[in-house]
Coordinates of C-alpha atoms in Angstrom, one line a residue:
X1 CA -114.5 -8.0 100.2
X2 CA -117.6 -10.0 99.6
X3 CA -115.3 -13.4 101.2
X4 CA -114.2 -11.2 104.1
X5 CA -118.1 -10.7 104.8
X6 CA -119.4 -14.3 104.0
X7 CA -116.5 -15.9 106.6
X8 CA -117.5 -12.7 109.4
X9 CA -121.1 -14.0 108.9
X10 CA -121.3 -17.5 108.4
X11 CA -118.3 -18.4 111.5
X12 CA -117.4 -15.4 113.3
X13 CA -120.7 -14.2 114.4
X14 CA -122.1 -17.3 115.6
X15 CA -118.8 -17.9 117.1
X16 CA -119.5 -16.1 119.9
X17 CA -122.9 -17.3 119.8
X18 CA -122.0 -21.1 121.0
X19 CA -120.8 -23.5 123.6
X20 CA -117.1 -24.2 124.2
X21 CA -117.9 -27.3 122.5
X22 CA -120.1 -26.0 119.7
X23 CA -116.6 -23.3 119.3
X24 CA -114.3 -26.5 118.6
X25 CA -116.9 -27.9 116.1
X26 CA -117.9 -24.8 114.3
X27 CA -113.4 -24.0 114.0
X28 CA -112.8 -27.8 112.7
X29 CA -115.4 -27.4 110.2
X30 CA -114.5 -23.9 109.0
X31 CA -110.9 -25.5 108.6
X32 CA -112.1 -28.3 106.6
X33 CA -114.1 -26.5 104.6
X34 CA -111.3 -23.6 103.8
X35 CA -108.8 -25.9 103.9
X36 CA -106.9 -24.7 100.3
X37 CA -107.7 -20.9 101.2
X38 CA -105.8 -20.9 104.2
X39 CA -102.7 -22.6 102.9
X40 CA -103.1 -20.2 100.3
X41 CA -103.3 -17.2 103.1
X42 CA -100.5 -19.1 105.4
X43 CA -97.9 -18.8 101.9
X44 CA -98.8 -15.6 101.1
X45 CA -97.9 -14.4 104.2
X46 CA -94.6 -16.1 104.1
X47 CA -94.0 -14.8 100.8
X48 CA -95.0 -11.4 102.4
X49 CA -92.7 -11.5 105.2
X50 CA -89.9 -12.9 103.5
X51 CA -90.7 -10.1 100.6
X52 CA -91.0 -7.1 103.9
X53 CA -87.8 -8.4 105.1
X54 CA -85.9 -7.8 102.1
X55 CA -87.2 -5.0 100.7
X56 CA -86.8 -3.4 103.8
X57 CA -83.5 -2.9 106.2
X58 CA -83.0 -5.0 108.8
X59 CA -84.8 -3.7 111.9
X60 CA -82.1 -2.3 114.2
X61 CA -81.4 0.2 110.6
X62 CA -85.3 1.5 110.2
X63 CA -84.0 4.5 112.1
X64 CA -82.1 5.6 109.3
X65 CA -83.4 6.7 105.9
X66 CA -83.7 4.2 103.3
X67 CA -83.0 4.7 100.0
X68 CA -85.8 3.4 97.2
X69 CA -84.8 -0.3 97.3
X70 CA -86.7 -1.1 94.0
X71 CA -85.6 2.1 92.4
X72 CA -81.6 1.9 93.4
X73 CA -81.3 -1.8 92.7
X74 CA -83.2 -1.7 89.2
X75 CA -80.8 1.6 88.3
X76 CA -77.5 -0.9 89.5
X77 CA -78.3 -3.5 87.6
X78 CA -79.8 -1.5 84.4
X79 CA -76.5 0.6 84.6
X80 CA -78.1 3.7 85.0
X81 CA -75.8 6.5 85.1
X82 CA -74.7 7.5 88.2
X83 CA -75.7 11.1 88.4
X84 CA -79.0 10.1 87.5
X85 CA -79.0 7.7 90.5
X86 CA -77.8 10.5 92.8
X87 CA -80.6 12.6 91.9
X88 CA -83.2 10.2 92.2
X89 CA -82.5 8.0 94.8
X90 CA -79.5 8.6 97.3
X91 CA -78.9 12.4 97.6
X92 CA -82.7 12.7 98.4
X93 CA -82.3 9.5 100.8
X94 CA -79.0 11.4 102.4
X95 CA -80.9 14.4 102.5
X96 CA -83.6 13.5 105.2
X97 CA -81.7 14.3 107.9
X98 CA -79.2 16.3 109.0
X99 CA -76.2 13.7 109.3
X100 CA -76.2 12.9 106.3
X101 CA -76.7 9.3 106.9
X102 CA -78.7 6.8 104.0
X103 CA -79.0 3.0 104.1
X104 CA -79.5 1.0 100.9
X105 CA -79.5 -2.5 99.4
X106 CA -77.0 -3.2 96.6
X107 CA -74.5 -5.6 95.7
X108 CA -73.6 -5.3 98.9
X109 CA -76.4 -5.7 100.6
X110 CA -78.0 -3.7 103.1
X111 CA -75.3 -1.4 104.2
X112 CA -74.9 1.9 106.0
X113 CA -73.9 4.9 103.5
X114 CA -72.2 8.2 104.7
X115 CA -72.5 11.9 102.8
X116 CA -71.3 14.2 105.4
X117 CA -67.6 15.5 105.4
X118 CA -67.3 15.2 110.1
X119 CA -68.6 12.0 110.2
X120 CA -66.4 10.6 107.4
X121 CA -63.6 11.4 109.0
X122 CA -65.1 10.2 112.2
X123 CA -64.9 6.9 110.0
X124 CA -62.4 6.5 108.5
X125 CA -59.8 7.4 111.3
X126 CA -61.3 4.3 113.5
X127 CA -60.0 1.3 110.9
X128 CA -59.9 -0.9 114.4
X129 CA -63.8 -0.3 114.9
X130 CA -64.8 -0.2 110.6
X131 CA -62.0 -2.3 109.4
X132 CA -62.9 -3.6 105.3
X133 CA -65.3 -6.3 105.1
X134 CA -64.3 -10.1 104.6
X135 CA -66.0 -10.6 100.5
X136 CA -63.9 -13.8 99.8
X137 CA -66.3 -15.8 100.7
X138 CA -69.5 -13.8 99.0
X139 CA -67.5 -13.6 95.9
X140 CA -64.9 -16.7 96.1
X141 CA -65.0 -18.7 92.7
X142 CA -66.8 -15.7 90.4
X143 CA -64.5 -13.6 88.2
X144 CA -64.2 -10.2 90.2
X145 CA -63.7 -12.2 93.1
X146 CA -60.6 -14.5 91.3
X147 CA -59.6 -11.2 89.4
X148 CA -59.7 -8.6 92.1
X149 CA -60.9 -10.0 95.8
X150 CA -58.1 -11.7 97.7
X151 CA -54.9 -11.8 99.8
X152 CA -54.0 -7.8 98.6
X153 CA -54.4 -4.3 100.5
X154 CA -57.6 -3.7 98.9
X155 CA -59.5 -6.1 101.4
X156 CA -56.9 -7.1 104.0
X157 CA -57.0 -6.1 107.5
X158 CA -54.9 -5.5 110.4
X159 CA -51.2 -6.9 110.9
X160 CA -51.5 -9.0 107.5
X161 CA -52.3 -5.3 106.0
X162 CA -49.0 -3.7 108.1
X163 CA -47.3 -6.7 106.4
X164 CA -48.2 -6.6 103.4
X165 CA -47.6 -2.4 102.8
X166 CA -44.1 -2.5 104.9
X167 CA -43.0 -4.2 101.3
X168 CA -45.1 -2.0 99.4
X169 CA -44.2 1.5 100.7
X170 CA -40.6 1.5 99.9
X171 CA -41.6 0.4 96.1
X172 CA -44.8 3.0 95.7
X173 CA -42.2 5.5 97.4
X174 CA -39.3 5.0 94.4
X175 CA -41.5 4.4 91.8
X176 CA -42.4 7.4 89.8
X177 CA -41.5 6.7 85.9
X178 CA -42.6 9.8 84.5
X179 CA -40.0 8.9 82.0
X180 CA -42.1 6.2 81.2
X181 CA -45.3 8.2 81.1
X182 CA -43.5 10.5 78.6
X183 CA -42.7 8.2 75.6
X184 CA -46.3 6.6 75.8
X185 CA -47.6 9.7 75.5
X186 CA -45.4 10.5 72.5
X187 CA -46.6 7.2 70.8
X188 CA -49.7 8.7 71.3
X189 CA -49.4 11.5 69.7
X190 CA -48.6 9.8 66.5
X191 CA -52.1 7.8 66.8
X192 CA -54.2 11.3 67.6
X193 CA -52.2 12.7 64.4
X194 CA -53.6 9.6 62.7
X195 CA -57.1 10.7 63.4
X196 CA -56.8 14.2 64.0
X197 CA -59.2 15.7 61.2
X198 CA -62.2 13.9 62.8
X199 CA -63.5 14.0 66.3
X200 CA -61.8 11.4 68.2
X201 CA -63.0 9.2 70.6
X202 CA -60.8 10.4 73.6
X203 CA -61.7 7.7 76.2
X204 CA -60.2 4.8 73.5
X205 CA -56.9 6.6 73.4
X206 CA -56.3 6.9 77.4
X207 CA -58.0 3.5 77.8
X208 CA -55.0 2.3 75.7
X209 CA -52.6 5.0 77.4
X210 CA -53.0 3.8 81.0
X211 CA -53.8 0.0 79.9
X212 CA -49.8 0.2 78.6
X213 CA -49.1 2.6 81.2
X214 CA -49.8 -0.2 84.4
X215 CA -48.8 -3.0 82.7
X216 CA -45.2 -1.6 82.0
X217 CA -45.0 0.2 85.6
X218 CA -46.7 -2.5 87.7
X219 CA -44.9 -6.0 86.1
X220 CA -43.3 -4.9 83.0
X221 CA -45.7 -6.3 80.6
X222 CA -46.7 -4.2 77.4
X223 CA -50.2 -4.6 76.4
X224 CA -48.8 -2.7 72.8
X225 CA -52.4 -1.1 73.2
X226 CA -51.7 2.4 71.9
X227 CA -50.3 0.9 68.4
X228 CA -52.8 -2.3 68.5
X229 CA -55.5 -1.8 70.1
X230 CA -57.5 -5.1 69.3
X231 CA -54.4 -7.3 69.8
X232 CA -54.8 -10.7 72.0
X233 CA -53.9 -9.2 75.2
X234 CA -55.8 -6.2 74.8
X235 CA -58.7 -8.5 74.3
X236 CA -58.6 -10.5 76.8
X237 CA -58.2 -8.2 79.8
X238 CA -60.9 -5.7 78.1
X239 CA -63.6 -8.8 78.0
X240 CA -62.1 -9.5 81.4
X241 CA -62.4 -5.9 83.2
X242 CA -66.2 -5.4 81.7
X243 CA -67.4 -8.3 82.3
X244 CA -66.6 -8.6 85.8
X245 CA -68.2 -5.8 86.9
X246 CA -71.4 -6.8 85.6
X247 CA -73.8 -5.8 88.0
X248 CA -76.2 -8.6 87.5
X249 CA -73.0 -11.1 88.9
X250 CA -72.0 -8.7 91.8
X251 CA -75.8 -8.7 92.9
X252 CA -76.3 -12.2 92.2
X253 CA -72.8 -13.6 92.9
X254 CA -74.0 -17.7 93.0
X255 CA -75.2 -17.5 89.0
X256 CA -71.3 -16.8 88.6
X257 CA -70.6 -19.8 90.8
X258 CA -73.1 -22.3 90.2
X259 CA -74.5 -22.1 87.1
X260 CA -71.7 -22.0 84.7
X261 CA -72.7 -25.0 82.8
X262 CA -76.0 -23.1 81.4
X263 CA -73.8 -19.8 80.5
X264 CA -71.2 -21.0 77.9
X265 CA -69.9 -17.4 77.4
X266 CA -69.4 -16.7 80.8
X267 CA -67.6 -19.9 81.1
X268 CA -65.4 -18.5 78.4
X269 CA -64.8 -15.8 80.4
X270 CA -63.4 -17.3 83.5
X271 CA -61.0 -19.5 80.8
X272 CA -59.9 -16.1 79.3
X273 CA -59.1 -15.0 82.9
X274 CA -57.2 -17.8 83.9
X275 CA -55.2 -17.3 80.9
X276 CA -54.5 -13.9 82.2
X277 CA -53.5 -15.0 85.5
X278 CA -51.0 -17.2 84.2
X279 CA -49.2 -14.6 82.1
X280 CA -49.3 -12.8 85.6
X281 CA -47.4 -15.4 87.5
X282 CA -45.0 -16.5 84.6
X283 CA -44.5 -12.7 85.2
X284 CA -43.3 -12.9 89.0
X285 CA -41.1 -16.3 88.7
X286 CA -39.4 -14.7 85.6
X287 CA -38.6 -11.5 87.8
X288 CA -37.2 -13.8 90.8
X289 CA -35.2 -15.4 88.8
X290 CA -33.7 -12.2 87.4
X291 CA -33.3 -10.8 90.7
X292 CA -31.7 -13.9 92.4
X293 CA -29.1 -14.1 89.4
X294 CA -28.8 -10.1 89.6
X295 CA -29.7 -10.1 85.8
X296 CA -32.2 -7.0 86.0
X297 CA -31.3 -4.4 83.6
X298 CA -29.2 -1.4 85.8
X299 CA -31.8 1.9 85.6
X300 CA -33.0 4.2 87.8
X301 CA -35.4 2.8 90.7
X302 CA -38.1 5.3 90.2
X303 CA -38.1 4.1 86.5
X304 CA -38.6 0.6 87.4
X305 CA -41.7 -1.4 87.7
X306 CA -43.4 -2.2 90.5
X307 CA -42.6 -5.9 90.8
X308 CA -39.3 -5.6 90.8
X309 CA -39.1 -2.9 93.5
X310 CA -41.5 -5.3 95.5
X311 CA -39.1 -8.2 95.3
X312 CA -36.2 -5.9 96.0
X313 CA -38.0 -4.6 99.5
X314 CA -38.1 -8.4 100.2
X315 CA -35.0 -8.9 99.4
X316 CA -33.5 -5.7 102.1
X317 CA -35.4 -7.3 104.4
X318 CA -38.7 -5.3 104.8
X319 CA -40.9 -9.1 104.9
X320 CA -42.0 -11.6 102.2
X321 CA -45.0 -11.6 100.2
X322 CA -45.9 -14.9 98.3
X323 CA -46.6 -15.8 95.0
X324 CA -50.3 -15.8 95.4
X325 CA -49.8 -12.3 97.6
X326 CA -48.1 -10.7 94.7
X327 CA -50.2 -12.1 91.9
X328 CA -53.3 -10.7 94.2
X329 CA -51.9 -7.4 94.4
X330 CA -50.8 -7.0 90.6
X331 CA -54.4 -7.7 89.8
X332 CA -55.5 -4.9 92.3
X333 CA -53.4 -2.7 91.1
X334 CA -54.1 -3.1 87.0
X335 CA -57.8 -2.9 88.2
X336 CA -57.4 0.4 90.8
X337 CA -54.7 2.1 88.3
X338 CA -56.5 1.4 84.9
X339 CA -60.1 2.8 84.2
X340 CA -59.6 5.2 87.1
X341 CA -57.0 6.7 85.3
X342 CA -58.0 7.2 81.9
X343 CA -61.5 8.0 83.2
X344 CA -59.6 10.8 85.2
X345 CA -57.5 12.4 81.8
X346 CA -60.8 12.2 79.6
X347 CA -63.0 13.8 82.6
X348 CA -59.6 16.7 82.4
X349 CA -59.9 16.6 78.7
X350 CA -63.5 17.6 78.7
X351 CA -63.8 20.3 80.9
X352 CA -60.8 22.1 79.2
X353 CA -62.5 21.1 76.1
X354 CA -65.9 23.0 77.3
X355 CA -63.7 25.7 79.4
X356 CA -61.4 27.3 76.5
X357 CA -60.0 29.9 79.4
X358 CA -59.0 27.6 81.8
X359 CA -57.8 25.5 79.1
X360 CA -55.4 28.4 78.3
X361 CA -54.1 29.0 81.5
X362 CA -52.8 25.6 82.1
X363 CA -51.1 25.6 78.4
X364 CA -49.7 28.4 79.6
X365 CA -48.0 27.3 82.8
X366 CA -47.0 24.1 80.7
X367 CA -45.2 26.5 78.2
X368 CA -43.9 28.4 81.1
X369 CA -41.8 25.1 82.3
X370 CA -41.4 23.6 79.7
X371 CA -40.6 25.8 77.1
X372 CA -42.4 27.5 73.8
X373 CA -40.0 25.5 71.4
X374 CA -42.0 23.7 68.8
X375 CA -41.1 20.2 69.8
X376 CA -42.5 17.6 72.1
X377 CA -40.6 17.6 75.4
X378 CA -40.9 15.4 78.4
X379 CA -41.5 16.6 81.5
X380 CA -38.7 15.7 84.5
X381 CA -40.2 14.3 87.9
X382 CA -39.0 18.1 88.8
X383 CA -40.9 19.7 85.8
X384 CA -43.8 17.7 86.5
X385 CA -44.7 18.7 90.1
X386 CA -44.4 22.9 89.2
X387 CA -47.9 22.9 87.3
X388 CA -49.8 24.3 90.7
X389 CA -52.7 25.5 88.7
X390 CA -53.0 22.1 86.6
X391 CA -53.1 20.9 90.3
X392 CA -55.9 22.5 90.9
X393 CA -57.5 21.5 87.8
X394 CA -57.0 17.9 88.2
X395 CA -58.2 17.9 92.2
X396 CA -61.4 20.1 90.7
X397 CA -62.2 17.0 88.3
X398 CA -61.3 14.5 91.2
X399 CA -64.4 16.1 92.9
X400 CA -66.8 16.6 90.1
X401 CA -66.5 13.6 88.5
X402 CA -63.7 11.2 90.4
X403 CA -63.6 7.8 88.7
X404 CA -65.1 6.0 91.5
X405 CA -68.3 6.1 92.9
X406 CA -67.6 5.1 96.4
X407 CA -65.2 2.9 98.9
X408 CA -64.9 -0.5 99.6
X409 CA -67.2 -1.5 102.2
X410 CA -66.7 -2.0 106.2
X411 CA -67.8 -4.0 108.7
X412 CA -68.8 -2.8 112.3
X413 CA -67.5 -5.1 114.7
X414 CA -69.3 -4.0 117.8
X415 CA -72.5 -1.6 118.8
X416 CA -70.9 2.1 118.3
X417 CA -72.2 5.3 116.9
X418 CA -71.5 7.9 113.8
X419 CA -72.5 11.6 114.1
X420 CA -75.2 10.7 117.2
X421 CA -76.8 8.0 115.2
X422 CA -76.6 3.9 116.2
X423 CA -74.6 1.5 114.2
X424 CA -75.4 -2.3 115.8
X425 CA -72.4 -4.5 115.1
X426 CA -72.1 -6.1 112.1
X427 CA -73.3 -2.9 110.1
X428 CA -71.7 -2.6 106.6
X429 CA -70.6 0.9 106.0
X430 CA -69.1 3.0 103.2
X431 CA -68.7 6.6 101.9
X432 CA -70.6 8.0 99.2
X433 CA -67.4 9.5 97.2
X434 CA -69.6 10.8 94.5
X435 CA -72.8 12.1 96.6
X436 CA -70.8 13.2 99.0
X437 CA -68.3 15.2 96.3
X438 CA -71.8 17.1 94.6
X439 CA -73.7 17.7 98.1
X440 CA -74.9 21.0 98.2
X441 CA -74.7 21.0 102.0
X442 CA -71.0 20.6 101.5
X443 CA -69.8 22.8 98.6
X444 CA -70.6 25.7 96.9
X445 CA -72.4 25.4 93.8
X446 CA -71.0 22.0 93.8
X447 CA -72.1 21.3 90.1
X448 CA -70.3 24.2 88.9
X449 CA -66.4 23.4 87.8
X450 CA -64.4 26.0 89.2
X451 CA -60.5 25.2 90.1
X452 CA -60.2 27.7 92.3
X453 CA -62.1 25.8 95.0
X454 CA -58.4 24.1 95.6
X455 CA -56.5 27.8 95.5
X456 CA -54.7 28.1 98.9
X457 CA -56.9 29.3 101.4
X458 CA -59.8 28.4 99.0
X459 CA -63.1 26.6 99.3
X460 CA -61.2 23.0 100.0
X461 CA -58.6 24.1 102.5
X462 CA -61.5 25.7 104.8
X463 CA -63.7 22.5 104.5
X464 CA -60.6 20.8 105.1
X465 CA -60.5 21.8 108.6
X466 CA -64.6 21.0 109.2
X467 CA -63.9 17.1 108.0
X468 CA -62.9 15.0 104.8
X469 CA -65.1 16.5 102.3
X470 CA -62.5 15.7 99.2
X471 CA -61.8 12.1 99.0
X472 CA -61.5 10.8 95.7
X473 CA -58.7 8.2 97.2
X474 CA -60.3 7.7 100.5
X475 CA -58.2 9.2 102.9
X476 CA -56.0 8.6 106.7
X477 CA -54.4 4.7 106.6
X478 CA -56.2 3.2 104.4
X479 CA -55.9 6.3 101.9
X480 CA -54.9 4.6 98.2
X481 CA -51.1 3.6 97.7
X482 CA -51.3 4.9 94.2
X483 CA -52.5 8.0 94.5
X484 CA -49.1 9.7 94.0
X485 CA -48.5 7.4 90.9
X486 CA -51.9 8.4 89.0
X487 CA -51.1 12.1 89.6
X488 CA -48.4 11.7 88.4
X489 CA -49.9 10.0 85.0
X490 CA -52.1 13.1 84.6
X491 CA -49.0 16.0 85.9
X492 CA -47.2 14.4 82.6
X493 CA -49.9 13.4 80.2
X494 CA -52.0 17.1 80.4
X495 CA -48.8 19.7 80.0
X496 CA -47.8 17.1 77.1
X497 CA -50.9 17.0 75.4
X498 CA -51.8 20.9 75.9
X499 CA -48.6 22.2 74.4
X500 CA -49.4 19.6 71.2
X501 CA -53.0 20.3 70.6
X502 CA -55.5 22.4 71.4
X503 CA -59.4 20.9 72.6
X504 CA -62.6 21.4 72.1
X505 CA -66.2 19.7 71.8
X506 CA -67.5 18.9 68.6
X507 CA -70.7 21.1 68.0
X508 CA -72.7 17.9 67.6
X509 CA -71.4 16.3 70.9
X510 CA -74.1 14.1 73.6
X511 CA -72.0 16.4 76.6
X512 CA -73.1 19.5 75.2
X513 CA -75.3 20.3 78.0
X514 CA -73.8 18.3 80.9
X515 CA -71.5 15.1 80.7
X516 CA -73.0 11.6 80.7
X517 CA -71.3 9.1 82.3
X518 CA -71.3 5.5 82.6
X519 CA -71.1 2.8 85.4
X520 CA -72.0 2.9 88.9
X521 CA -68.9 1.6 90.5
X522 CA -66.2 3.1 87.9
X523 CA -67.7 6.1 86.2
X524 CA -66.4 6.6 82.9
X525 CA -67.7 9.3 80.4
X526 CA -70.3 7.5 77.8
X527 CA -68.8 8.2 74.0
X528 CA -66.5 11.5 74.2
X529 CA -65.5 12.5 71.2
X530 CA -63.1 15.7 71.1
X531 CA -61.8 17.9 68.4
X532 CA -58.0 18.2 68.2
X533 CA -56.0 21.1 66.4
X534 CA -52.1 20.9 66.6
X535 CA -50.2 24.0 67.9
X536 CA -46.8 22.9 65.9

């Protein structure tokens, strides 16, 4: 204050005081004489605009409410739980106005998020105008982007994405290896009976479950995870998958790039991944060959993996996909199908665990297919999809706690509008899946777990009607190709395991009160351990 009144005083005043002359004079020498504090003033106003332009949207997006950018981007990168997160910064930010509309700066940068069930359908039905946004080149040369970003339907767009699923459809619509599902889930068993008079950590056994469970379905590689769980493979692609994620490299994707020779662990990392990248493509030439000299073993197409029934479509003519195409969509599919899956049975497990009646009933429609004999059976792809009120269940914990936070980005590519409100081209946009799945604008109580929301004529079917309001695998075109094939996962795995054992949370258990999860991109429930008593 007191230099602010010495400079008004000693220049300003008798600024107006003086000559045109006397003016220049008096400005030169205040210059000379200030020199240092106005290059001081002239930086710290750079540094403030630079500073105002990123912390703040880009101008043509201040008409939309912004989520805390210092609060939301210290929760991403300190992995604060997303529930947490939703109460603090986005539902609040979503909450402002009536369409639902936030925007907020994460790994993504500034984009454009959407928590209203009319204009997320408004969305995602116009793929030409929001198709996925190009990340190659944001993430090219870091490990999620040589893991998971590339040629595969994840991130492709238009006629390369037609291509690409007219080879996939046929091979997602014959695989369905419940067969398959069955005997790992009977391995398992032995390894819960291992451990059964402690609490067991449930999230380690489906980890392992579904680790085995893609490998052998997608490429027919067995990680062996269920009977080793610490064996070289399993290793690998666990150091690979956590690590990759890592928020501080998907905010700050050029350390991953460009400074690898001052990280010598995260080096290791990307050697570890090439590793598994080249097990990946041995994979594919091995199954060519196979194919070309017709020396695949003869079972039933919906028992066979993947990669084979990929290669097959090729071969009756539904297009080509290369090496680098197939290898790109493997890694997609290991990485959608994995977590997301065991995340999904452990989320079931708990709320039957905490829900003893509703636990019942669905051991009870199990029983009621599959038989009150005391032996392990294994359900038939028949069997598996007459279990209406384990539907239920299982679309219930889709909602309340789906695996996955939200979608994969999009990219406006011209001026348009969602719900009445301006999006200038070039707009990144996405659903909140989670947000959007717990607003209380949409549902009911939507904290409360009740499967009857999903009951015909129910809660879901009327809000059905009003938008998409239940999207835990998006939804329309780009809806996920392996929806049916993780439903399937859990239609085997839950009747299994409820006619074997019955749940419950251990008295001294962190979810006592609510469940904590993990992650802010795949949400997975932080150390559940579960008490297990066998029926026979």
């Amino acid at each position: 204050m007191e230099i602010v009144l010495g400079t008004y005083q000693s220049y300003i005043i008798p600024f107006f005081n003086k000559d045109g002359e006397q003016k220049q004079q008096l400005i030169i020498h205040f210059i000379k004489k200030n020199r240092l504090s106005i290059s001081i003033a002239v930086v710290l106003f750079g540094v403030y605009r630079m500073f105002d332009n990123i912390t703040k949207p880009p101008r043509n997006l201040r008409h939309i409410p912004q989520a805390s950018f210092f609060g939301y981007l210290n929760a991403f990168i300190k992995k604060v739980p997303i529930a947490e997160v939703a109460d603090k910064y986005t539902l609040p930010a979503s909450l402002q106005s009536e369409h639902g509309l936030y925007v907020r700066f994460d790994n993504n940068g500034w984009s454009v998020r959407i928590n209203n069930p009319a204009i997320a359908k408004q969305f995602l039905i116009r793929t030409d105008i929001f198709p996925k946004a190009s990340v190659s080149t944001d993430r090219e040369g870091t490990l999620y982007g040589k893991f998971a970003v590339g040629p595969n339907v994840a991130f492709i767009n238009g006629s390369h994405w037609k291509a690409q699923r007219k080879v996939m459809n046929p091979a997602f619509h014959r695989s369905m290896p419940v067969n398959l599902f069955g005997k790992l889930t009977l391995k398992l068993f032995n390894t819960i009976d291992a451990s059964i008079d402690k609490p067991i950590n449930f999230p380690d056994m489906t980890t392992r479950w579904t680790l085995d469970a893609i490998g052998l379905a997608a490429f027919g590689f067995n990680f062996n995870a269920i009977c080793e769980r610490d064996n070289t493979w399993v290793q690998r692609y666990n150091a690979i998958m956590s690590n990759s994620i890592n928020p501080l490299y998907l905010v700050f994707p050029f350390i991953d790039r460009k400074l690898l020779f001052m990280l010598p662990k995260r080096r290791q990392l990307h050697e570890e991944l090439d590793e598994f990248l080249a097990m990946i493509r041995k994979m594919i030439a091995d199954k060519r060959h196979l194919l070309k000299e017709r020396n695949e073993p003869n079972i039933a197409d919906r028992e066979k993996d993947l990669l084979t029934l990929m290669i097959e479509a090729e071969n009756e003519g539904n297009g080509v996909l290369t090496d680098e195409e197939l290898q790109s969509n493997l890694c997609i599919f290991i990485l959608a199908g994995h977590d997301t899956s065991s995340n999904a049975l452990s989320y079931i497990a708990y709320y039957l665990a905490i829900h003893p009646d509703i636990q019942q009933k669905v051991r009870e429609e199990a029983i009621q297919v599959l038989g009150d004999q005391p032996i392990d059976f294994i359900p038939t792809l028949e069997q598996s999809r007459q279990f209406p009120y384990l539907e239920m269940v299982i679309k219930e914990t889709l909602r309340i706690c789906g695996p996955a936070a939200s979608m994969v980005v999009r990219t406006a590519t011209k001026d348009t509008e969602l719900g009445g409100v301006f999006i200038p081209k070039g707009t990144r946009v996405s659903v909140d899946i989670f947000e959007s799945h717990r607003n209380h604008r949409t549902w009911k109580s939507p904290l409360t777990f009740d499967p009857e929301r999903f009951a015909p004529g129910g809660e879901a079917e009327k809000l059905s009607k009003l938008g998409t309001a239940f999207l835990p695998f998006s939804d329309y075109a780009r809806k996920c190709i392996g929806m049916n094939f993780s439903l399937a996962e859990q239609r085997v795995f839950i009747p299994m395991l409820l006619r074997k054992y019955e749940i419950s949370l251990p008295e001294d258990s962190i979810h006592k009160e609510k469940i904590i999860t993990n992650g802010l991109i795949i949400l997975s429930p932080k150390d559940l351990y579960l008490n297990f008593k066998r029926l026979y």
